[in-house]
XYZ file of C-alpha atoms in Angstrom:
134
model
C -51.732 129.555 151.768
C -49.481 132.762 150.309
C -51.815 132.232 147.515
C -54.668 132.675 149.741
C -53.530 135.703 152.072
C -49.787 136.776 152.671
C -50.800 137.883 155.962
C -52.505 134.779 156.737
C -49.086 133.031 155.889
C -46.763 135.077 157.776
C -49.539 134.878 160.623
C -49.068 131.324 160.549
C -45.394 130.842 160.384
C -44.833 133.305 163.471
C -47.816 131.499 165.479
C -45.733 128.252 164.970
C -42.611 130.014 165.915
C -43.991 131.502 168.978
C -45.530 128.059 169.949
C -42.229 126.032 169.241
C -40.075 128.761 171.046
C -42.255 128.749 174.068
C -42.859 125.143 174.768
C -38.451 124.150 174.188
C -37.813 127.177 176.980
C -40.518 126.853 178.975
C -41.536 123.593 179.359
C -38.602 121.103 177.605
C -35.895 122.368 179.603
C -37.870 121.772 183.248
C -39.385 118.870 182.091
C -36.247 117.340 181.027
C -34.667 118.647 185.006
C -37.886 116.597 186.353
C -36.637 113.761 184.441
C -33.363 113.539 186.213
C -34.710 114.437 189.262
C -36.964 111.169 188.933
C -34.729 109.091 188.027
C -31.889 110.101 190.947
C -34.802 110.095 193.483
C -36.223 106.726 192.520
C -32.968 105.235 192.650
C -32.061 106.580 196.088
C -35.204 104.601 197.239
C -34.538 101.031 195.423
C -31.089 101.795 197.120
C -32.708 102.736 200.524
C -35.056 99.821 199.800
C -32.342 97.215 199.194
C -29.625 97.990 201.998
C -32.915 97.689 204.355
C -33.514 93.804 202.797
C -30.084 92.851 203.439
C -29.705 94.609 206.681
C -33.243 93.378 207.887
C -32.016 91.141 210.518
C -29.661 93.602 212.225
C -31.996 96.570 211.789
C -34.818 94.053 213.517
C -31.841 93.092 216.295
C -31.134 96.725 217.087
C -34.257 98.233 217.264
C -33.650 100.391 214.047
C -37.394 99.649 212.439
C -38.654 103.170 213.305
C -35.193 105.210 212.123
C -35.547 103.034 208.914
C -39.412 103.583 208.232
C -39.004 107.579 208.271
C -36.364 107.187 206.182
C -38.083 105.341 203.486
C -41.119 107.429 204.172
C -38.913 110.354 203.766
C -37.265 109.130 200.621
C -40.820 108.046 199.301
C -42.186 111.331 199.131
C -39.834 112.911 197.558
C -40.439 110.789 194.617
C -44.290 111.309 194.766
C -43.736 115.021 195.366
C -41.517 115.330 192.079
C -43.845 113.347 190.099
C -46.544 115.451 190.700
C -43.906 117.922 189.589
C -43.832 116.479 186.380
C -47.609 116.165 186.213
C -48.414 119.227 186.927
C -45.836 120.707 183.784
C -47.259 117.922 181.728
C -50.263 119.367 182.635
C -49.696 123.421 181.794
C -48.083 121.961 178.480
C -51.342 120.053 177.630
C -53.424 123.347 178.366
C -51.281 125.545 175.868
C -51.847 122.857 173.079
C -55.426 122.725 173.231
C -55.219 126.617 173.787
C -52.790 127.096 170.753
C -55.522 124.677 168.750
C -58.198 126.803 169.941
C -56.781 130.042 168.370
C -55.114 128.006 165.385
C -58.844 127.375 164.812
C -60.364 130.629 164.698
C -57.366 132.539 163.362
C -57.796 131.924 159.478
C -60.841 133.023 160.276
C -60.481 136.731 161.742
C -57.778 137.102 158.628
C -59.915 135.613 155.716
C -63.310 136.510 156.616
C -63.294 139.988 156.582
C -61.669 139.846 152.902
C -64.725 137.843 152.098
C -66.710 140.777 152.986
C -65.008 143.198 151.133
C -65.597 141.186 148.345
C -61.569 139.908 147.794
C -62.071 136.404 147.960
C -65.045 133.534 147.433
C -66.883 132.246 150.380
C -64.974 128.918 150.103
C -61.667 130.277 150.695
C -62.629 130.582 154.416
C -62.892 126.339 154.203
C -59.762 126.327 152.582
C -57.666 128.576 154.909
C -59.078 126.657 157.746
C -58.244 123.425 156.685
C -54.751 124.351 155.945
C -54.487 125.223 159.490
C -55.216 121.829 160.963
């Protein structure tokens, strides 16, 4: 790829760069809070879930069903509301990859092809430069 265009190359290294820096700050670091999250949430409700099984009879005895049932329904959507957390980061970070491949695509282009028109390289240097891009 130097070989090909030195511009191309450093092109290439700081479009990787960029990329790597932006997805660790902007999407690892949340992702990995959303994680946690998930995890402490979910076990609040198999914890909710089981002190209500082994309290069953008194909750039944003292008239405690409807207390317990917005509790669980509480507890319940807090873990579907931080999973569609996670889903929707998941998501953005799925966008910027196919957006990064879009513009990995056409990049070698925009450097390589006006060279070929000035006559500085062969016509199958664009194929080249665009395969080592994939």
């Amino acid at each position: 790829l130097m070989l090909i265009s030195p511009k191309l190359f450093y092109m290439l290294v700081g479009f990787s760069t960029c990329y790597f820096i932006v997805s660790i700050l902007c999407f690892a670091a949340p992702l990995m809070r959303l994680e946690r999250r998930i995890l402490a949430v979910e076990a609040d409700l198999r914890y909710l879930l089981m002190r209500l099984r082994e309290n069953a009879e008194s909750i039944a005895f003292f008239g405690g069903a409807d207390f317990e049932r917005q509790g669980c329904s509480t507890c319940l959507d807090k873990v579907i509301w931080v999973h569609y957390k996670k889903i929707a980061v998941q998501s953005l970070l799925q966008v910027l990859g196919t957006l990064i491949g879009f513009v990995a695509h056409f990049m070698p282009l925009l450097i390589v092809a006006p060279m070929y028109f000035h006559g500085e390289t062969t016509f199958g240097t664009i194929s080249q430069s665009q395969a080592l891009f994939q």
